[in-house]
Coordinates of C-alpha atoms and ligand atoms in Angstrom, one line a residue:
M442 CA -96.2 -81.1 21.6
K443 CA -96.5 -78.5 24.4
T444 CA -96.2 -80.1 27.9
R445 CA -96.6 -76.7 29.6
W446 CA -93.9 -77.7 32.1
Y447 CA -93.6 -74.1 33.3
K448 CA -96.8 -74.5 35.3
D449 CA -94.9 -76.5 37.9
A450 CA -91.6 -74.6 37.7
V451 CA -89.7 -72.0 39.6
V452 CA -87.4 -69.9 37.4
Y453 CA -84.1 -68.4 38.6
Q454 CA -82.9 -65.3 36.8
I455 CA -79.2 -64.8 36.1
Y456 CA -77.7 -61.4 35.1
P457 CA -74.4 -63.0 33.8
R458 CA -72.2 -59.9 34.1
S459 CA -72.8 -59.8 37.9
F460 CA -73.1 -63.4 38.8
C461 CA -69.7 -65.1 38.9
D462 CA -66.4 -64.3 37.2
S463 CA -64.2 -67.4 36.4
N464 CA -61.1 -65.7 34.9
G465 CA -60.4 -62.7 37.0
D466 CA -61.3 -60.0 34.4
G467 CA -63.9 -58.6 36.8
I468 CA -66.8 -59.7 34.6
G469 CA -69.2 -62.6 35.3
D470 CA -69.1 -65.2 32.6
L471 CA -70.5 -68.6 31.4
R472 CA -67.8 -70.7 33.2
G473 CA -68.7 -68.8 36.3
I474 CA -72.3 -69.9 35.9
I475 CA -71.1 -73.5 35.2
S476 CA -69.2 -73.5 38.5
K477 CA -72.5 -72.6 40.3
L478 CA -74.9 -75.0 38.7
D479 CA -75.1 -77.1 41.9
Y480 CA -75.9 -74.0 43.9
I481 CA -78.7 -73.3 41.5
K482 CA -80.0 -76.9 41.5
D483 CA -79.9 -77.1 45.3
L484 CA -82.1 -74.1 45.5
G485 CA -84.8 -76.3 44.0
V486 CA -85.5 -74.3 40.8
N487 CA -86.1 -76.0 37.5
A488 CA -85.4 -73.3 35.0
V489 CA -83.0 -70.4 34.5
W490 CA -83.7 -67.2 32.6
L491 CA -80.4 -65.9 31.4
S492 CA -80.1 -62.2 30.6
P493 CA -78.5 -61.6 27.2
I494 CA -75.1 -63.3 26.5
Y495 CA -74.9 -62.5 22.8
K496 CA -72.2 -60.4 21.1
S497 CA -72.8 -56.8 22.2
P498 CA -70.9 -53.5 22.6
N499 CA -72.7 -53.3 26.1
D500 CA -74.2 -49.9 25.9
D501 CA -77.1 -51.5 27.8
N502 CA -75.2 -54.5 29.1
G503 CA -76.2 -56.9 26.4
Y504 CA -79.6 -55.6 25.6
D505 CA -78.0 -54.1 22.5
I506 CA -77.1 -57.1 20.4
S507 CA -74.6 -56.9 17.5
N508 CA -74.7 -60.6 16.6
Y509 CA -77.5 -62.9 17.7
R510 CA -75.7 -66.1 16.9
E511 CA -72.4 -65.4 18.8
I512 CA -71.5 -65.3 22.4
M513 CA -70.2 -62.1 23.9
E514 CA -66.4 -62.5 24.1
E515 CA -66.2 -61.5 27.7
F516 CA -68.7 -64.2 28.6
G517 CA -66.9 -67.1 26.8
T518 CA -67.4 -69.2 23.8
M519 CA -70.1 -71.3 22.1
A520 CA -68.4 -74.4 23.5
D521 CA -68.8 -72.9 27.0
F522 CA -72.4 -72.2 26.3
E523 CA -73.1 -75.7 25.1
E524 CA -71.4 -77.1 28.2
M525 CA -73.5 -74.9 30.4
L526 CA -76.7 -75.9 28.7
E527 CA -75.8 -79.6 29.0
G528 CA -74.9 -79.0 32.7
M529 CA -78.3 -77.5 33.3
H530 CA -80.2 -80.2 31.5
A531 CA -78.3 -82.9 33.3
R532 CA -79.6 -81.3 36.6
G533 CA -83.2 -81.0 35.4
I534 CA -82.9 -77.3 34.8
K535 CA -84.4 -75.7 31.6
L536 CA -82.9 -72.7 30.0
I537 CA -84.8 -69.6 28.9
M538 CA -82.8 -67.1 26.8
D539 CA -83.4 -63.4 26.5
L540 CA -84.8 -62.5 23.1
V541 CA -84.2 -58.8 22.4
A542 CA -86.1 -58.3 19.2
N543 CA -87.6 -54.8 19.4
H544 CA -84.2 -53.3 18.6
T545 CA -80.5 -54.3 17.9
S546 CA -77.3 -52.6 18.6
D547 CA -76.3 -49.8 16.2
E548 CA -73.2 -52.0 15.7
H549 CA -75.2 -54.9 14.3
E550 CA -74.2 -55.4 10.6
W551 CA -77.9 -54.8 9.6
F552 CA -77.8 -51.3 11.0
V553 CA -74.3 -50.6 9.7
K554 CA -75.6 -51.4 6.2
S555 CA -78.9 -49.7 6.9
R556 CA -77.4 -46.3 7.8
S557 CA -74.9 -46.5 4.9
S558 CA -77.4 -45.4 2.2
K559 CA -81.1 -44.9 1.5
D560 CA -80.9 -47.5 -1.2
D561 CA -79.2 -50.3 0.8
P562 CA -81.3 -53.5 1.0
F563 CA -81.1 -53.2 4.8
R564 CA -82.4 -49.6 4.9
D565 CA -85.9 -50.9 5.6
Y566 CA -84.8 -53.1 8.5
Y567 CA -85.0 -50.0 10.7
I568 CA -87.3 -47.0 11.0
W569 CA -86.0 -44.0 9.1
R570 CA -87.8 -40.7 8.6
K571 CA -87.2 -37.2 7.4
G572 CA -87.1 -34.5 10.2
R573 CA -89.7 -31.9 10.7
G574 CA -89.3 -28.2 9.9
K575 CA -87.9 -26.5 6.8
D576 CA -84.4 -27.8 7.3
G577 CA -85.5 -31.2 8.8
K578 CA -83.6 -30.4 12.0
R579 CA -86.5 -31.4 14.3
P580 CA -87.2 -35.0 15.1
P581 CA -90.0 -36.7 13.1
N582 CA -92.4 -36.8 16.1
N583 CA -92.5 -36.2 19.8
W584 CA -92.0 -39.7 21.1
T585 CA -89.5 -40.1 23.9
S586 CA -87.0 -42.8 24.6
R587 CA -87.7 -44.9 27.7
F588 CA -84.4 -43.7 29.0
G589 CA -85.3 -40.0 28.5
G590 CA -85.0 -37.5 25.7
S591 CA -86.2 -37.8 22.1
A592 CA -86.6 -41.2 20.7
W593 CA -85.0 -40.0 17.4
Q594 CA -81.4 -39.7 16.4
F595 CA -80.3 -37.7 13.4
D596 CA -77.8 -39.5 11.2
E597 CA -75.4 -37.4 9.1
A598 CA -74.7 -40.0 6.4
T599 CA -78.1 -39.8 4.8
G600 CA -79.6 -36.8 6.6
E601 CA -82.5 -38.8 8.1
W602 CA -83.5 -39.8 11.6
Y603 CA -83.8 -43.3 13.1
L604 CA -86.2 -44.3 15.9
H605 CA -84.8 -45.7 19.1
L606 CA -87.2 -46.3 22.0
F607 CA -84.2 -47.0 24.2
S608 CA -80.7 -45.6 23.9
K609 CA -79.4 -44.2 20.7
K610 CA -77.3 -47.2 20.4
Q611 CA -80.4 -49.4 20.2
P612 CA -82.2 -48.6 16.9
D613 CA -85.7 -50.1 16.7
L614 CA -86.2 -52.8 14.1
N615 CA -88.9 -52.4 11.5
W616 CA -91.3 -55.3 12.0
E617 CA -93.4 -54.2 9.1
N618 CA -90.7 -55.7 7.0
P619 CA -91.3 -59.4 6.5
A620 CA -87.6 -60.0 6.1
V621 CA -87.0 -58.7 9.7
R622 CA -89.7 -61.1 11.0
R623 CA -88.1 -64.0 9.2
E624 CA -84.7 -63.2 10.7
I625 CA -86.2 -63.2 14.3
A626 CA -87.9 -66.5 13.7
D627 CA -84.6 -67.9 12.3
I628 CA -82.7 -66.7 15.4
C629 CA -85.2 -68.4 17.7
N630 CA -84.9 -71.6 15.8
F631 CA -81.2 -71.5 15.9
W632 CA -81.2 -71.4 19.7
M633 CA -84.0 -73.9 20.1
E634 CA -82.3 -76.3 17.8
K635 CA -79.4 -76.1 20.2
G636 CA -81.7 -77.2 23.0
V637 CA -82.8 -74.0 24.5
D638 CA -86.2 -74.3 26.2
G639 CA -87.8 -70.9 25.6
F640 CA -87.5 -67.2 25.6
R641 CA -88.1 -64.2 27.8
C642 CA -89.1 -61.6 25.2
D643 CA -87.7 -58.2 25.9
V644 CA -90.1 -55.2 25.6
I645 CA -92.0 -57.4 23.1
T646 CA -95.2 -55.2 23.4
Y647 CA -93.4 -52.4 21.5
I648 CA -92.8 -54.2 18.2
S649 CA -95.7 -52.8 16.2
K650 CA -95.8 -49.0 15.6
E651 CA -98.9 -47.2 14.3
E652 CA -98.7 -46.3 10.6
G653 CA -97.7 -42.7 10.1
L654 CA -96.0 -42.6 13.5
P655 CA -98.4 -39.9 14.9
N656 CA -97.4 -37.6 17.7
G657 CA -98.2 -38.8 21.2
K658 CA -100.3 -37.1 23.8
F659 CA -98.3 -34.7 25.9
N660 CA -96.2 -36.6 28.5
P661 CA -92.7 -35.3 29.4
I662 CA -91.4 -38.7 30.5
M663 CA -93.1 -41.3 28.4
C664 CA -94.5 -39.9 25.2
G665 CA -96.0 -41.9 22.3
D666 CA -97.0 -45.1 24.2
E667 CA -100.5 -45.1 22.8
H668 CA -98.9 -45.5 19.3
F669 CA -96.7 -48.5 19.9
V670 CA -97.7 -50.4 23.0
L671 CA -99.6 -53.4 21.7
G672 CA -99.7 -51.6 18.3
P673 CA -102.0 -52.5 15.4
R674 CA -100.1 -55.5 14.2
Y675 CA -98.7 -56.8 17.5
H676 CA -100.9 -59.9 17.7
E677 CA -100.4 -60.8 14.1
F678 CA -96.6 -60.6 14.4
I679 CA -96.5 -62.7 17.6
R680 CA -98.8 -65.4 16.1
E681 CA -96.6 -65.6 13.1
L682 CA -93.4 -65.9 15.2
N683 CA -95.1 -68.5 17.3
K684 CA -96.1 -70.5 14.3
N685 CA -92.7 -70.2 12.6
S686 CA -90.7 -71.0 15.7
W687 CA -91.9 -71.4 19.2
A688 CA -94.7 -73.8 18.5
K689 CA -92.4 -76.2 16.8
F690 CA -90.7 -76.9 20.2
D691 CA -91.8 -77.7 23.7
S692 CA -91.1 -74.1 24.5
Y693 CA -92.0 -71.6 27.1
T694 CA -92.3 -67.9 26.4
V695 CA -92.7 -65.0 28.8
G696 CA -93.1 -61.5 27.4
E697 CA -91.9 -58.4 29.2
S698 CA -95.1 -56.5 28.8
T699 CA -94.9 -53.0 29.9
G700 CA -98.3 -51.4 29.3
V701 CA -100.3 -54.6 29.3
T702 CA -103.4 -54.2 31.5
F703 CA -105.4 -56.8 33.4
E704 CA -108.2 -56.2 30.8
N705 CA -106.1 -56.8 27.7
A706 CA -103.7 -59.5 29.1
P707 CA -105.9 -62.4 28.0
E708 CA -105.6 -61.2 24.3
C709 CA -101.8 -61.7 24.8
I710 CA -101.7 -65.0 26.7
A711 CA -104.9 -67.0 26.6
E712 CA -103.9 -70.5 25.4
E713 CA -106.2 -70.5 22.4
R714 CA -104.5 -67.4 21.0
G715 CA -101.3 -69.1 20.1
E716 CA -99.2 -66.2 21.2
L717 CA -97.1 -65.9 24.4
D718 CA -97.5 -68.4 27.2
T719 CA -97.2 -65.7 29.9
I720 CA -96.3 -62.1 30.5
F721 CA -94.6 -60.1 33.2
G722 CA -97.2 -57.6 34.2
F723 CA -95.8 -54.6 36.0
E724 CA -98.9 -53.2 37.7
H725 CA -97.9 -54.4 41.2
M726 CA -94.5 -52.9 40.7
C727 CA -96.0 -49.5 40.0
T728 CA -98.0 -49.4 43.3
D729 CA -95.1 -47.6 44.9
M730 CA -93.8 -45.7 41.8
Y731 CA -95.5 -43.1 39.7
M732 CA -94.7 -43.6 36.0
E733 CA -92.3 -46.3 37.1
V734 CA -89.7 -43.7 38.3
I735 CA -91.1 -41.4 41.0
P736 CA -91.3 -43.2 44.4
H737 CA -94.3 -42.9 46.6
K738 CA -95.4 -44.6 49.8
F739 CA -95.9 -48.4 49.8
K740 CA -99.3 -49.3 51.1
L741 CA -100.2 -53.0 51.5
P742 CA -103.9 -52.8 50.4
R743 CA -103.0 -51.1 47.2
F744 CA -100.4 -53.7 46.5
T745 CA -102.5 -56.8 47.4
A746 CA -105.5 -55.4 45.4
V747 CA -103.3 -55.6 42.3
L748 CA -102.0 -59.1 43.1
S749 CA -105.5 -60.3 43.7
K750 CA -106.9 -58.8 40.6
W751 CA -104.2 -60.7 38.5
Q752 CA -105.0 -63.9 40.4
S753 CA -108.5 -63.7 38.8
L754 CA -107.3 -64.0 35.2
P755 CA -109.4 -66.4 33.1
E756 CA -108.7 -70.1 33.4
S757 CA -107.0 -70.1 29.9
C758 CA -104.3 -67.7 31.2
W759 CA -101.3 -68.3 33.4
N760 CA -99.6 -65.8 35.8
T761 CA -96.0 -65.0 36.6
L762 CA -95.0 -64.1 40.2
F763 CA -92.1 -61.8 40.8
L764 CA -90.8 -58.9 42.9
E765 CA -87.3 -58.5 41.4
N766 CA -85.4 -58.5 38.2
H767 CA -82.3 -56.7 36.8
D768 CA -84.4 -53.6 36.1
Q769 CA -85.8 -53.2 39.6
P770 CA -84.4 -52.2 43.0
R771 CA -84.3 -55.0 45.6
S772 CA -87.6 -56.0 47.2
L773 CA -86.3 -56.1 50.8
G774 CA -87.0 -52.6 52.2
R775 CA -89.1 -51.7 49.2
F776 CA -92.1 -53.8 50.2
T777 CA -91.2 -54.4 53.9
G778 CA -90.3 -51.0 55.2
D779 CA -87.3 -50.8 57.6
F780 CA -86.7 -54.4 58.6
G781 CA -83.9 -53.7 61.2
D782 CA -82.4 -57.0 62.4
K783 CA -85.3 -59.0 60.9
R784 CA -83.8 -59.5 57.4
Y785 CA -84.4 -63.2 57.4
E786 CA -88.0 -62.9 58.5
A787 CA -88.7 -60.1 56.0
A788 CA -87.1 -61.9 53.0
T789 CA -88.8 -65.2 53.7
M790 CA -92.1 -63.5 54.3
L791 CA -92.0 -61.9 50.8
A792 CA -91.1 -65.3 49.4
V793 CA -94.2 -67.0 51.0
A794 CA -96.5 -64.1 50.1
M795 CA -95.6 -64.3 46.4
Q796 CA -94.9 -68.0 45.8
M797 CA -98.1 -69.4 47.3
Q798 CA -100.1 -67.6 44.7
K799 CA -101.1 -69.2 41.4
G800 CA -98.5 -68.8 38.7
T801 CA -94.8 -69.4 37.9
P802 CA -92.5 -67.7 40.4
F803 CA -89.3 -66.0 39.3
V804 CA -86.4 -65.5 41.7
Y805 CA -83.7 -63.0 40.8
Q806 CA -80.0 -63.7 41.7
G807 CA -79.3 -62.6 45.2
Q808 CA -82.9 -62.5 46.3
E809 CA -82.4 -66.0 47.7
I810 CA -79.9 -64.6 50.2
G811 CA -81.7 -61.4 50.9
M812 CA -79.5 -58.9 49.1
V813 CA -80.4 -55.3 49.6
N814 CA -80.1 -51.9 47.7
C815 CA -76.8 -50.2 47.6
K816 CA -75.8 -46.6 48.6
F817 CA -74.3 -45.0 45.5
R818 CA -72.5 -41.7 45.0
D819 CA -73.5 -40.0 41.7
E820 CA -70.4 -41.3 40.0
D821 CA -71.1 -44.9 41.0
Y822 CA -74.1 -45.2 38.8
L823 CA -73.1 -47.0 35.6
D824 CA -76.5 -47.9 34.0
V825 CA -77.3 -46.1 30.8
M826 CA -80.7 -45.1 32.3
A827 CA -79.2 -43.5 35.4
R828 CA -76.6 -41.7 33.4
Q829 CA -79.3 -40.4 31.1
V830 CA -81.5 -39.3 34.0
F831 CA -78.6 -37.3 35.5
S832 CA -77.7 -35.7 32.2
I833 CA -81.3 -34.5 31.6
A834 CA -81.7 -33.5 35.3
A835 CA -78.6 -31.3 35.1
K836 CA -80.5 -29.0 32.8
I837 CA -83.4 -28.1 35.3
P838 CA -83.3 -26.3 38.6
F839 CA -82.9 -28.8 41.5
G840 CA -82.7 -31.5 38.9
K841 CA -79.7 -33.2 40.4
A842 CA -81.2 -33.4 43.8
I843 CA -84.5 -34.8 42.4
A844 CA -82.6 -37.3 40.3
R845 CA -80.5 -38.4 43.3
Y846 CA -83.7 -38.9 45.3
C847 CA -85.4 -41.0 42.7
L848 CA -82.4 -43.0 41.7
A849 CA -81.6 -43.9 45.3
R850 CA -84.9 -45.8 45.3
R851 CA -85.4 -46.7 41.7
A852 CA -82.1 -47.2 39.9
R853 CA -81.6 -50.4 38.1
D854 CA -78.0 -50.4 39.4
H855 CA -79.2 -51.8 42.8
A856 CA -79.9 -55.1 41.2
R857 CA -76.7 -55.2 39.3
T858 CA -74.0 -55.0 42.0
P859 CA -72.1 -58.3 41.9
M860 CA -73.5 -61.4 43.5
Q861 CA -72.2 -61.8 47.1
W862 CA -70.7 -65.2 47.5
N863 CA -68.6 -64.7 50.7
A864 CA -67.0 -62.1 53.0
G865 CA -63.6 -62.4 51.3
A866 CA -62.0 -60.2 48.7
N867 CA -64.6 -58.8 46.2
A868 CA -67.2 -61.0 47.9
G869 CA -65.8 -64.0 46.0
F870 CA -67.3 -62.7 42.8
T871 CA -64.0 -62.1 41.1
A872 CA -60.3 -62.4 41.7
G873 CA -59.8 -59.2 39.8
K874 CA -61.4 -55.7 39.8
P875 CA -65.2 -56.0 39.6
W876 CA -66.7 -54.2 36.6
M877 CA -69.1 -52.5 39.0
M878 CA -68.8 -51.7 42.7
L879 CA -69.8 -54.2 45.2
N880 CA -72.5 -53.5 47.7
P881 CA -70.5 -53.1 51.0
S882 CA -73.1 -55.2 52.7
Y883 CA -71.3 -58.2 51.3
K884 CA -69.4 -58.4 54.6
T885 CA -72.5 -59.7 56.3
I886 CA -74.8 -60.6 53.5
N887 CA -73.3 -63.4 51.4
V888 CA -74.0 -67.0 50.4
E889 CA -71.5 -68.5 52.8
A890 CA -72.8 -66.5 55.8
D891 CA -76.3 -67.4 54.8
K892 CA -75.6 -71.1 54.7
K893 CA -74.0 -70.9 58.1
A894 CA -77.1 -69.2 59.5
G895 CA -78.7 -72.6 59.9
E896 CA -82.4 -72.1 60.9
K897 CA -82.1 -68.6 59.6
S898 CA -80.7 -69.3 56.2
I899 CA -82.8 -67.5 53.6
Y900 CA -81.5 -69.8 50.8
A901 CA -82.5 -72.9 52.8
F902 CA -86.0 -71.4 53.3
Y903 CA -86.3 -70.8 49.6
A904 CA -85.2 -74.4 48.9
R905 CA -87.8 -75.7 51.3
L906 CA -90.5 -73.5 49.8
H907 CA -89.6 -74.8 46.3
A908 CA -89.7 -78.4 47.4
F909 CA -93.0 -77.7 49.1
R910 CA -94.5 -76.2 45.9
R911 CA -93.3 -78.9 43.6
G912 CA -96.1 -81.3 42.6
N913 CA -98.5 -79.6 45.0
E914 CA -101.8 -79.5 43.2
V915 CA -103.4 -77.0 45.6
I916 CA -100.6 -74.5 44.8
K917 CA -100.6 -75.3 41.1
C918 CA -104.4 -75.3 40.5
G919 CA -106.2 -74.2 43.6
S920 CA -108.6 -71.3 43.6
Y921 CA -107.5 -68.1 45.2
R922 CA -109.4 -66.0 47.7
Q923 CA -108.0 -63.0 49.6
L924 CA -109.3 -62.3 53.2
D925 CA -109.7 -58.9 54.8
K926 CA -108.7 -57.0 51.6
K927 CA -108.3 -53.7 53.4
N928 CA -105.8 -55.0 56.0
K929 CA -102.8 -52.7 56.2
S930 CA -100.5 -55.2 57.8
V931 CA -101.4 -58.7 56.9
Y932 CA -101.7 -60.2 53.4
A933 CA -104.0 -63.3 53.9
Y934 CA -105.4 -65.6 51.3
T935 CA -106.5 -69.2 50.8
R936 CA -105.9 -71.7 48.0
S937 CA -108.4 -74.5 47.7
H938 CA -108.5 -77.5 45.5
E939 CA -110.6 -80.8 45.7
G940 CA -111.5 -80.4 49.4
K941 CA -108.1 -79.2 50.5
T942 CA -107.4 -75.7 51.7
L943 CA -104.2 -73.9 52.4
L944 CA -104.3 -70.6 54.3
V945 CA -101.4 -68.2 53.8
L946 CA -100.8 -65.4 56.4
A947 CA -98.0 -62.9 55.8
N948 CA -97.3 -60.1 58.2
F949 CA -95.7 -57.2 56.2
K950 CA -94.9 -55.2 59.4
N951 CA -91.9 -55.2 61.7
K952 CA -94.2 -55.6 64.7
T953 CA -96.8 -57.9 65.9
S954 CA -100.1 -57.8 64.0
K955 CA -103.3 -59.5 65.0
F956 CA -105.5 -61.2 62.5
K957 CA -109.0 -62.6 63.0
L958 CA -110.1 -65.7 61.2
P959 CA -113.6 -67.1 60.5
P960 CA -114.3 -70.4 62.3
E961 CA -113.9 -72.6 59.2
L962 CA -110.3 -71.3 58.9
S963 CA -109.2 -71.2 62.5
S964 CA -107.9 -74.7 63.0
G965 CA -105.2 -76.5 61.1
R966 CA -101.5 -77.1 61.2
A967 CA -98.5 -75.1 60.0
V968 CA -96.9 -76.8 57.0
L969 CA -94.4 -74.1 56.2
S970 CA -93.4 -71.1 58.3
N971 CA -90.5 -68.7 58.9
Y972 CA -90.9 -69.1 62.7
P973 CA -90.5 -72.5 64.3
D974 CA -93.8 -72.5 66.1
S975 CA -96.5 -70.8 64.0
A976 CA -100.0 -71.8 65.2
L977 CA -103.5 -71.1 64.2
S978 CA -106.4 -69.8 66.3
A979 CA -109.5 -67.6 66.0
E980 CA -107.3 -64.6 66.4
V981 CA -103.7 -65.1 65.4
S982 CA -100.9 -62.9 66.7
L983 CA -98.4 -62.7 63.9
R984 CA -94.9 -61.8 65.0
P985 CA -92.7 -59.4 63.0
Y986 CA -92.8 -60.5 59.4
E987 CA -94.1 -63.9 60.4
A988 CA -95.4 -65.8 57.3
A989 CA -97.0 -69.2 57.5
V990 CA -98.9 -71.7 55.4
F991 CA -101.5 -73.7 57.2
E992 CA -103.3 -76.8 56.1
I993 CA -106.9 -76.3 57.2
N994 CA -108.7 -79.1 59.0
A995 CA -111.4 -80.4 56.7
Ligands
LIG1136 C1 -86.0 -54.4 28.9 C2 -84.8 -54.9 29.7 C3 -83.9 -53.7 30.1 C4 -83.4 -53.1 28.8 C5 -84.6 -52.7 27.9 C6 -84.1 -52.4 26.5 O1 -86.7 -53.5 29.7 O2 -85.2 -55.6 30.8 O3 -82.9 -54.1 30.9 O4 -82.7 -51.9 29.1 O5 -85.5 -53.7 27.8 O6 -83.7 -53.6 25.9
LIG1137 CA1 -64.8 -63.1 33.4

């Protein structure tokens, strides 16, 4: 049944709210996506991951779902959805939906009923507890929300607290309840029967909480993890869901797996486990952030050491490759330093460095034209996480300045400014007033300008890279070996398969870097490069952000 098509796929992620608005209300929508299907196809990707499009009050832009079987009104109708899906399939593009199953919206009817009375049949769909202290006015334990503050909210109606590991409008579902697990399987089946090809499973590693919900080790930012990341029944729950839904289809699943380590990843994704097909590991994204929020200096060897480690997963596991998504700042600048006028070179260098590794690459909307972070004033931040950070910071000395410093580098808002289609009004994103400010860079960075850039089109480079990857057995299956692991400027590795070797050189610096090669790797021809005349020798001089793939002479 399973063809494992994802092993030869590149996935494009769409954050629908910010992609393309078709009706001038300032909000991206499904018809906007339909109008861009050829743009997506011509990029040479063969799957789309769509961030949530279900009915939602949008406390967390759709990651708070109030009805899993309906389309958010602002995004369109079920008929639009079906047309979009058909349009994708007709172009050879699969569709992966976002499955947000750790929590729902507090406006979901399950929660409305659940909070109404302690005896309601839906009470046990969520995690309710009495408070601590004589009057029960202290939260049941010390766990923190991933957005800051306590993970518990007191509810007047019944005088108890409910757990929310994200915003208080995102109550956690109680997976201990078999009825909840059946509901989630039914939801997956509902969409797969419509023809959807798989799921990206939102914070899926949080679904099983330790019995008794014990206090976490002291940690002011993220407290309690050890009691719910890959909790006691996690594997059992996922195997059950796989059996009752995903395994019945030729599906692909990728789990957002905060907290999964290289050591325990195989328990989550090895083929024989019958759980998830792949995960997003975040270790490489943490090499320039402490606790995922506090920025620190990017150092190439620290970054490539993590990438190389994950390349050595056991044969029965499959990797994902990514530098961006809707929760991360833009990769340009972050991993390249100040690129000055070398935006094309820096963007394409990152593409080569990531995509020549073994695994399934993910490209986030705008990455294919080299979109960059935005300069925000305090009031420009709209994300629930940024707002929460500011409100907590306001209570501590210098808090605001620290929050500003961290958010300028870390905010999720950077990835969410509208897609930049052209240099015209509102970057061609909308005919109305955009729901979120545009990055002023759209005057120069936009799809139209990029396409006109000819040899220096980032989009065209991505398209070439994707065409080059497709069906290439060395890239798909070849063994991976990093060269000169301590190199501070150049990321170099080989991929080898059945007597063929590809050498990848990527200069992460905005200056020339020299790189010495052993004799067996010093002759061959460039098969892909972001400079027109990359060449191999015993000591290669790589120009600013030069990245090239060489086929080594046997
Ligand atoms: C995931 C999503 C993020 C969301 C959170 C809660 O991390 O990627 O955008 O805020 O889950 O659903
Ligand atoms: Ca719209």
